[in-house]
Amino acid sequence: MALQWMILACVVAAEAAVAALLTLPAPRAVRKQIVGFTSMLLQPFAGILPFAAFQLLDIYWKNEHRLMCTSEICTADERIRFEKSMFKAQRNVILCVSACLLYWCIYRICKYNKDIKALEEIEKHLKEE
């Protein structure tokens, strides 16, 4: 069960690195290459969105059907196991939401850079006339 969370953690780390790379100041030629390469990768990486959504649904289903350990009849070990599973579920929710949010941020940054490039070309064309 930990493999999907390891994959999701690696994807979030890669998305964070790409987002940081896109927001760093760079010369126009370098920025153009980075944005072009990232834009090509956005469509295949969109598969992380349904994967994260499915994982969120899985966490929700497990949370709804989890045995509650809130009364005094629970032993200390059961209470610790319950709290540990709750912390893991909360961590995994944060991981899923951050994967979706980082993907959206990367998409918007690429779109803004493409819009800026298009506006610069329009401005250049209007100056030539």
PDB file of N, CA and C in Angstrom, residues 30-108:
ATOM      1  N   VAL A  30      16.413  30.902 -22.412  1.00  0.00           N
ATOM      2  CA  VAL A  30      16.356  29.766 -21.490  1.00  0.00           C
ATOM      3  C   VAL A  30      14.928  29.566 -20.991  1.00  0.00           C
ATOM      4  N   ARG A  31      14.264  30.662 -20.632  1.00  0.00           N
ATOM      5  CA  ARG A  31      12.886  30.580 -20.148  1.00  0.00           C
ATOM      6  C   ARG A  31      11.969  29.999 -21.231  1.00  0.00           C
ATOM      7  N   LYS A  32      12.201  30.403 -22.480  1.00  0.00           N
ATOM      8  CA  LYS A  32      11.388  29.890 -23.580  1.00  0.00           C
ATOM      9  C   LYS A  32      11.548  28.373 -23.708  1.00  0.00           C
ATOM     10  N   GLN A  33      12.773  27.885 -23.586  1.00  0.00           N
ATOM     11  CA  GLN A  33      13.031  26.444 -23.672  1.00  0.00           C
ATOM     12  C   GLN A  33      12.401  25.693 -22.499  1.00  0.00           C
ATOM     13  N   ILE A  34      12.531  26.257 -21.303  1.00  0.00           N
ATOM     14  CA  ILE A  34      11.962  25.614 -20.110  1.00  0.00           C
ATOM     15  C   ILE A  34      10.441  25.544 -20.207  1.00  0.00           C
ATOM     16  N   VAL A  35       9.825  26.648 -20.601  1.00  0.00           N
ATOM     17  CA  VAL A  35       8.363  26.679 -20.709  1.00  0.00           C
ATOM     18  C   VAL A  35       7.889  25.744 -21.816  1.00  0.00           C
ATOM     19  N   GLY A  36       8.594  25.699 -22.934  1.00  0.00           N
ATOM     20  CA  GLY A  36       8.216  24.798 -24.021  1.00  0.00           C
ATOM     21  C   GLY A  36       8.306  23.334 -23.618  1.00  0.00           C
ATOM     22  N   PHE A  37       9.386  22.979 -22.942  1.00  0.00           N
ATOM     23  CA  PHE A  37       9.559  21.588 -22.499  1.00  0.00           C
ATOM     24  C   PHE A  37       8.516  21.216 -21.449  1.00  0.00           C
ATOM     25  N   THR A  38       8.270  22.122 -20.523  1.00  0.00           N
ATOM     26  CA  THR A  38       7.280  21.856 -19.477  1.00  0.00           C
ATOM     27  C   THR A  38       5.879  21.752 -20.064  1.00  0.00           C
ATOM     28  N   SER A  39       5.573  22.582 -21.043  1.00  0.00           N
ATOM     29  CA  SER A  39       4.252  22.527 -21.683  1.00  0.00           C
ATOM     30  C   SER A  39       4.032  21.192 -22.391  1.00  0.00           C
ATOM     31  N   MET A  40       5.093  20.647 -22.985  1.00  0.00           N
ATOM     32  CA  MET A  40       4.966  19.333 -23.631  1.00  0.00           C
ATOM     33  C   MET A  40       4.714  18.235 -22.605  1.00  0.00           C
ATOM     34  N   LEU A  41       5.276  18.389 -21.419  1.00  0.00           N
ATOM     35  CA  LEU A  41       5.125  17.367 -20.382  1.00  0.00           C
ATOM     36  C   LEU A  41       3.811  17.474 -19.603  1.00  0.00           C
ATOM     37  N   LEU A  42       3.110  18.593 -19.730  1.00  0.00           N
ATOM     38  CA  LEU A  42       1.890  18.777 -18.943  1.00  0.00           C
ATOM     39  C   LEU A  42       0.805  17.777 -19.301  1.00  0.00           C
ATOM     40  N   GLN A  43       0.632  17.491 -20.577  1.00  0.00           N
ATOM     41  CA  GLN A  43      -0.439  16.570 -20.958  1.00  0.00           C
ATOM     42  C   GLN A  43      -0.211  15.153 -20.430  1.00  0.00           C
ATOM     43  N   PRO A  44       0.978  14.562 -20.566  1.00  0.00           N
ATOM     44  CA  PRO A  44       1.158  13.227 -19.974  1.00  0.00           C
ATOM     45  C   PRO A  44       1.085  13.238 -18.446  1.00  0.00           C
ATOM     46  N   PHE A  45       1.520  14.323 -17.836  1.00  0.00           N
ATOM     47  CA  PHE A  45       1.489  14.400 -16.378  1.00  0.00           C
ATOM     48  C   PHE A  45       0.097  14.669 -15.826  1.00  0.00           C
ATOM     49  N   ALA A  46      -0.864  14.918 -16.694  1.00  0.00           N
ATOM     50  CA  ALA A  46      -2.231  15.130 -16.225  1.00  0.00           C
ATOM     51  C   ALA A  46      -2.818  13.868 -15.618  1.00  0.00           C
ATOM     52  N   GLY A  47      -2.187  12.737 -15.848  1.00  0.00           N
ATOM     53  CA  GLY A  47      -2.638  11.481 -15.253  1.00  0.00           C
ATOM     54  C   GLY A  47      -2.542  11.462 -13.742  1.00  0.00           C
ATOM     55  N   ILE A  48      -1.771  12.376 -13.170  1.00  0.00           N
ATOM     56  CA  ILE A  48      -1.661  12.425 -11.713  1.00  0.00           C
ATOM     57  C   ILE A  48      -2.951  12.934 -11.087  1.00  0.00           C
ATOM     58  N   LEU A  49      -3.741  13.714 -11.823  1.00  0.00           N
ATOM     59  CA  LEU A  49      -4.975  14.271 -11.261  1.00  0.00           C
ATOM     60  C   LEU A  49      -6.003  13.195 -10.934  1.00  0.00           C
ATOM     61  N   PRO A  50      -6.351  12.286 -11.864  1.00  0.00           N
ATOM     62  CA  PRO A  50      -7.285  11.231 -11.466  1.00  0.00           C
ATOM     63  C   PRO A  50      -6.690  10.272 -10.437  1.00  0.00           C
ATOM     64  N   PHE A  51      -5.375  10.060 -10.489  1.00  0.00           N
ATOM     65  CA  PHE A  51      -4.725   9.200  -9.508  1.00  0.00           C
ATOM     66  C   PHE A  51      -4.873   9.791  -8.106  1.00  0.00           C
ATOM     67  N   ALA A  52      -4.608  11.090  -7.979  1.00  0.00           N
ATOM     68  CA  ALA A  52      -4.739  11.747  -6.672  1.00  0.00           C
ATOM     69  C   ALA A  52      -6.195  11.781  -6.226  1.00  0.00           C
ATOM     70  N   ALA A  53      -7.113  12.002  -7.169  1.00  0.00           N
ATOM     71  CA  ALA A  53      -8.535  12.008  -6.816  1.00  0.00           C
ATOM     72  C   ALA A  53      -8.979  10.629  -6.324  1.00  0.00           C
ATOM     73  N   PHE A  54      -8.511   9.583  -6.989  1.00  0.00           N
ATOM     74  CA  PHE A  54      -8.847   8.232  -6.543  1.00  0.00           C
ATOM     75  C   PHE A  54      -8.284   7.958  -5.154  1.00  0.00           C
ATOM     76  N   GLN A  55      -7.075   8.415  -4.896  1.00  0.00           N
ATOM     77  CA  GLN A  55      -6.480   8.219  -3.574  1.00  0.00           C
ATOM     78  C   GLN A  55      -7.257   8.982  -2.498  1.00  0.00           C
ATOM     79  N   LEU A  56      -7.745  10.184  -2.849  1.00  0.00           N
ATOM     80  CA  LEU A  56      -8.571  10.933  -1.900  1.00  0.00           C
ATOM     81  C   LEU A  56      -9.871  10.199  -1.605  1.00  0.00           C
ATOM     82  N   LEU A  57     -10.486   9.629  -2.628  1.00  0.00           N
ATOM     83  CA  LEU A  57     -11.709   8.852  -2.408  1.00  0.00           C
ATOM     84  C   LEU A  57     -11.429   7.624  -1.554  1.00  0.00           C
ATOM     85  N   ASP A  58     -10.290   6.994  -1.767  1.00  0.00           N
ATOM     86  CA  ASP A  58      -9.908   5.836  -0.971  1.00  0.00           C
ATOM     87  C   ASP A  58      -9.717   6.224   0.495  1.00  0.00           C
ATOM     88  N   ILE A  59      -9.070   7.360   0.739  1.00  0.00           N
ATOM     89  CA  ILE A  59      -8.886   7.836   2.115  1.00  0.00           C
ATOM     90  C   ILE A  59     -10.238   8.129   2.754  1.00  0.00           C
ATOM     91  N   TYR A  60     -11.134   8.770   1.996  1.00  0.00           N
ATOM     92  CA  TYR A  60     -12.463   9.088   2.521  1.00  0.00           C
ATOM     93  C   TYR A  60     -13.216   7.810   2.869  1.00  0.00           C
ATOM     94  N   TRP A  61     -13.177   6.817   1.978  1.00  0.00           N
ATOM     95  CA  TRP A  61     -13.898   5.572   2.228  1.00  0.00           C
ATOM     96  C   TRP A  61     -13.339   4.861   3.457  1.00  0.00           C
ATOM     97  N   LYS A  62     -12.019   4.823   3.575  1.00  0.00           N
ATOM     98  CA  LYS A  62     -11.405   4.180   4.737  1.00  0.00           C
ATOM     99  C   LYS A  62     -11.729   4.930   6.028  1.00  0.00           C
ATOM    100  N   ASN A  63     -11.815   6.254   5.929  1.00  0.00           N
ATOM    101  CA  ASN A  63     -12.147   7.041   7.111  1.00  0.00           C
ATOM    102  C   ASN A  63     -13.591   6.787   7.552  1.00  0.00           C
ATOM    103  N   GLU A  64     -14.489   6.637   6.600  1.00  0.00           N
ATOM    104  CA  GLU A  64     -15.891   6.382   6.934  1.00  0.00           C
ATOM    105  C   GLU A  64     -16.090   4.992   7.526  1.00  0.00           C
ATOM    106  N   HIS A  65     -15.277   4.036   7.151  1.00  0.00           N
ATOM    107  CA  HIS A  65     -15.448   2.661   7.599  1.00  0.00           C
ATOM    108  C   HIS A  65     -14.389   2.216   8.616  1.00  0.00           C
ATOM    109  N   ARG A  66     -13.709   3.181   9.194  1.00  0.00           N
ATOM    110  CA  ARG A  66     -12.672   2.874  10.179  1.00  0.00           C
ATOM    111  C   ARG A  66     -13.327   2.628  11.542  1.00  0.00           C
ATOM    112  N   LEU A  67     -12.764   1.690  12.270  1.00  0.00           N
ATOM    113  CA  LEU A  67     -13.243   1.453  13.630  1.00  0.00           C
ATOM    114  C   LEU A  67     -12.787   2.605  14.514  1.00  0.00           C
ATOM    115  N   MET A  68     -13.717   3.182  15.230  1.00  0.00           N
ATOM    116  CA  MET A  68     -13.394   4.308  16.097  1.00  0.00           C
ATOM    117  C   MET A  68     -12.893   3.798  17.443  1.00  0.00           C
ATOM    118  N   CYS A  69     -11.914   4.477  17.929  1.00  0.00           N
ATOM    119  CA  CYS A  69     -11.338   4.102  19.220  1.00  0.00           C
ATOM    120  C   CYS A  69     -11.377   5.341  20.107  1.00  0.00           C
ATOM    121  N   THR A  70     -12.563   5.712  20.545  1.00  0.00           N
ATOM    122  CA  THR A  70     -12.712   6.919  21.345  1.00  0.00           C
ATOM    123  C   THR A  70     -13.208   6.644  22.760  1.00  0.00           C
ATOM    124  N   SER A  71     -13.620   5.444  23.043  1.00  0.00           N
ATOM    125  CA  SER A  71     -14.146   5.153  24.375  1.00  0.00           C
ATOM    126  C   SER A  71     -13.042   4.665  25.299  1.00  0.00           C
ATOM    127  N   GLU A  72     -13.413   4.393  26.537  1.00  0.00           N
ATOM    128  CA  GLU A  72     -12.437   3.955  27.535  1.00  0.00           C
ATOM    129  C   GLU A  72     -12.088   2.475  27.401  1.00  0.00           C
ATOM    130  N   ILE A  73     -12.832   1.724  26.597  1.00  0.00           N
ATOM    131  CA  ILE A  73     -12.553   0.295  26.482  1.00  0.00           C
ATOM    132  C   ILE A  73     -11.376  -0.004  25.566  1.00  0.00           C
ATOM    133  N   CYS A  74     -10.885   0.984  24.864  1.00  0.00           N
ATOM    134  CA  CYS A  74      -9.730   0.798  23.984  1.00  0.00           C
ATOM    135  C   CYS A  74      -8.455   0.715  24.820  1.00  0.00           C
ATOM    136  N   THR A  75      -7.582  -0.147  24.406  1.00  0.00           N
ATOM    137  CA  THR A  75      -6.291  -0.237  25.085  1.00  0.00           C
ATOM    138  C   THR A  75      -5.378   0.866  24.571  1.00  0.00           C
ATOM    139  N   ALA A  76      -4.287   1.051  25.231  1.00  0.00           N
ATOM    140  CA  ALA A  76      -3.334   2.094  24.821  1.00  0.00           C
ATOM    141  C   ALA A  76      -2.763   1.795  23.440  1.00  0.00           C
ATOM    142  N   ASP A  77      -2.502   0.519  23.153  1.00  0.00           N
ATOM    143  CA  ASP A  77      -1.973   0.151  21.835  1.00  0.00           C
ATOM    144  C   ASP A  77      -2.987   0.429  20.730  1.00  0.00           C
ATOM    145  N   GLU A  78      -4.246   0.130  20.986  1.00  0.00           N
ATOM    146  CA  GLU A  78      -5.287   0.402  19.987  1.00  0.00           C
ATOM    147  C   GLU A  78      -5.430   1.897  19.750  1.00  0.00           C
ATOM    148  N   ARG A  79      -5.372   2.671  20.809  1.00  0.00           N
ATOM    149  CA  ARG A  79      -5.493   4.125  20.675  1.00  0.00           C
ATOM    150  C   ARG A  79      -4.307   4.696  19.887  1.00  0.00           C
ATOM    151  N   ILE A  80      -3.106   4.203  20.172  1.00  0.00           N
ATOM    152  CA  ILE A  80      -1.914   4.675  19.444  1.00  0.00           C
ATOM    153  C   ILE A  80      -2.013   4.299  17.969  1.00  0.00           C
ATOM    154  N   ARG A  81      -2.449   3.072  17.676  1.00  0.00           N
ATOM    155  CA  ARG A  81      -2.602   2.641  16.290  1.00  0.00           C
ATOM    156  C   ARG A  81      -3.653   3.484  15.568  1.00  0.00           C
ATOM    157  N   PHE A  82      -4.755   3.797  16.251  1.00  0.00           N
ATOM    158  CA  PHE A  82      -5.807   4.629  15.664  1.00  0.00           C
ATOM    159  C   PHE A  82      -5.276   6.027  15.359  1.00  0.00           C
ATOM    160  N   GLU A  83      -4.575   6.631  16.315  1.00  0.00           N
ATOM    161  CA  GLU A  83      -4.041   7.977  16.103  1.00  0.00           C
ATOM    162  C   GLU A  83      -2.981   7.982  14.998  1.00  0.00           C
ATOM    163  N   LYS A  84      -2.170   6.948  14.946  1.00  0.00           N
ATOM    164  CA  LYS A  84      -1.149   6.858  13.900  1.00  0.00           C
ATOM    165  C   LYS A  84      -1.790   6.755  12.521  1.00  0.00           C
ATOM    166  N   SER A  85      -2.850   5.957  12.407  1.00  0.00           N
ATOM    167  CA  SER A  85      -3.525   5.843  11.115  1.00  0.00           C
ATOM    168  C   SER A  85      -4.206   7.156  10.728  1.00  0.00           C
ATOM    169  N   MET A  86      -4.705   7.901  11.706  1.00  0.00           N
ATOM    170  CA  MET A  86      -5.302   9.205  11.413  1.00  0.00           C
ATOM    171  C   MET A  86      -4.249  10.188  10.915  1.00  0.00           C
ATOM    172  N   PHE A  87      -3.074  10.190  11.547  1.00  0.00           N
ATOM    173  CA  PHE A  87      -1.993  11.080  11.108  1.00  0.00           C
ATOM    174  C   PHE A  87      -1.534  10.728   9.702  1.00  0.00           C
ATOM    175  N   LYS A  88      -1.435   9.441   9.408  1.00  0.00           N
ATOM    176  CA  LYS A  88      -1.045   9.020   8.053  1.00  0.00           C
ATOM    177  C   LYS A  88      -2.087   9.454   7.031  1.00  0.00           C
ATOM    178  N   ALA A  89      -3.355   9.311   7.381  1.00  0.00           N
ATOM    179  CA  ALA A  89      -4.414   9.722   6.462  1.00  0.00           C
ATOM    180  C   ALA A  89      -4.358  11.228   6.207  1.00  0.00           C
ATOM    181  N   GLN A  90      -4.119  12.005   7.240  1.00  0.00           N
ATOM    182  CA  GLN A  90      -4.011  13.461   7.073  1.00  0.00           C
ATOM    183  C   GLN A  90      -2.806  13.820   6.210  1.00  0.00           C
ATOM    184  N   ARG A  91      -1.685  13.143   6.413  1.00  0.00           N
ATOM    185  CA  ARG A  91      -0.496  13.382   5.597  1.00  0.00           C
ATOM    186  C   ARG A  91      -0.774  13.061   4.133  1.00  0.00           C
ATOM    187  N   ASN A  92      -1.480  11.957   3.895  1.00  0.00           N
ATOM    188  CA  ASN A  92      -1.759  11.544   2.532  1.00  0.00           C
ATOM    189  C   ASN A  92      -2.749  12.495   1.845  1.00  0.00           C
ATOM    190  N   VAL A  93      -3.689  13.053   2.600  1.00  0.00           N
ATOM    191  CA  VAL A  93      -4.595  14.045   2.027  1.00  0.00           C
ATOM    192  C   VAL A  93      -3.811  15.276   1.596  1.00  0.00           C
ATOM    193  N   ILE A  94      -2.898  15.719   2.441  1.00  0.00           N
ATOM    194  CA  ILE A  94      -2.064  16.876   2.093  1.00  0.00           C
ATOM    195  C   ILE A  94      -1.238  16.574   0.850  1.00  0.00           C
ATOM    196  N   LEU A  95      -0.737  15.367   0.741  1.00  0.00           N
ATOM    197  CA  LEU A  95       0.046  14.959  -0.429  1.00  0.00           C
ATOM    198  C   LEU A  95      -0.796  15.003  -1.699  1.00  0.00           C
ATOM    199  N   CYS A  96      -2.012  14.474  -1.648  1.00  0.00           N
ATOM    200  CA  CYS A  96      -2.893  14.472  -2.821  1.00  0.00           C
ATOM    201  C   CYS A  96      -3.280  15.883  -3.234  1.00  0.00           C
ATOM    202  N   VAL A  97      -3.637  16.699  -2.272  1.00  0.00           N
ATOM    203  CA  VAL A  97      -4.046  18.076  -2.579  1.00  0.00           C
ATOM    204  C   VAL A  97      -2.862  18.865  -3.124  1.00  0.00           C
ATOM    205  N   SER A  98      -1.686  18.672  -2.571  1.00  0.00           N
ATOM    206  CA  SER A  98      -0.521  19.399  -3.072  1.00  0.00           C
ATOM    207  C   SER A  98      -0.149  18.953  -4.485  1.00  0.00           C
ATOM    208  N   ALA A  99      -0.347  17.682  -4.813  1.00  0.00           N
ATOM    209  CA  ALA A  99      -0.075  17.222  -6.184  1.00  0.00           C
ATOM    210  C   ALA A  99      -0.991  17.943  -7.168  1.00  0.00           C
ATOM    211  N   CYS A 100      -2.261  18.039  -6.849  1.00  0.00           N
ATOM    212  CA  CYS A 100      -3.213  18.725  -7.731  1.00  0.00           C
ATOM    213  C   CYS A 100      -2.922  20.215  -7.807  1.00  0.00           C
ATOM    214  N   LEU A 101      -2.633  20.822  -6.666  1.00  0.00           N
ATOM    215  CA  LEU A 101      -2.367  22.255  -6.630  1.00  0.00           C
ATOM    216  C   LEU A 101      -1.091  22.616  -7.390  1.00  0.00           C
ATOM    217  N   LEU A 102      -0.043  21.829  -7.214  1.00  0.00           N
ATOM    218  CA  LEU A 102       1.201  22.106  -7.932  1.00  0.00           C
ATOM    219  C   LEU A 102       1.030  21.921  -9.434  1.00  0.00           C
ATOM    220  N   TYR A 103       0.270  20.901  -9.845  1.00  0.00           N
ATOM    221  CA  TYR A 103       0.013  20.721 -11.276  1.00  0.00           C
ATOM    222  C   TYR A 103      -0.704  21.945 -11.831  1.00  0.00           C
ATOM    223  N   TRP A 104      -1.712  22.436 -11.101  1.00  0.00           N
ATOM    224  CA  TRP A 104      -2.457  23.616 -11.558  1.00  0.00           C
ATOM    225  C   TRP A 104      -1.534  24.832 -11.628  1.00  0.00           C
ATOM    226  N   CYS A 105      -0.659  25.007 -10.631  1.00  0.00           N
ATOM    227  CA  CYS A 105       0.272  26.139 -10.639  1.00  0.00           C
ATOM    228  C   CYS A 105       1.210  26.082 -11.846  1.00  0.00           C
ATOM    229  N   ILE A 106       1.742  24.907 -12.127  1.00  0.00           N
ATOM    230  CA  ILE A 106       2.636  24.755 -13.279  1.00  0.00           C
ATOM    231  C   ILE A 106       1.878  25.070 -14.569  1.00  0.00           C
ATOM    232  N   TYR A 107       0.654  24.592 -14.688  1.00  0.00           N
ATOM    233  CA  TYR A 107      -0.157  24.862 -15.868  1.00  0.00           C
ATOM    234  C   TYR A 107      -0.381  26.364 -16.043  1.00  0.00           C
ATOM    235  N   ARG A 108      -0.729  27.048 -14.948  1.00  0.00           N
ATOM    236  CA  ARG A 108      -0.994  28.486 -15.042  1.00  0.00           C
ATOM    237  C   ARG A 108       0.277  29.271 -15.364  1.00  0.00           C
TER     238      ARG A 108
END
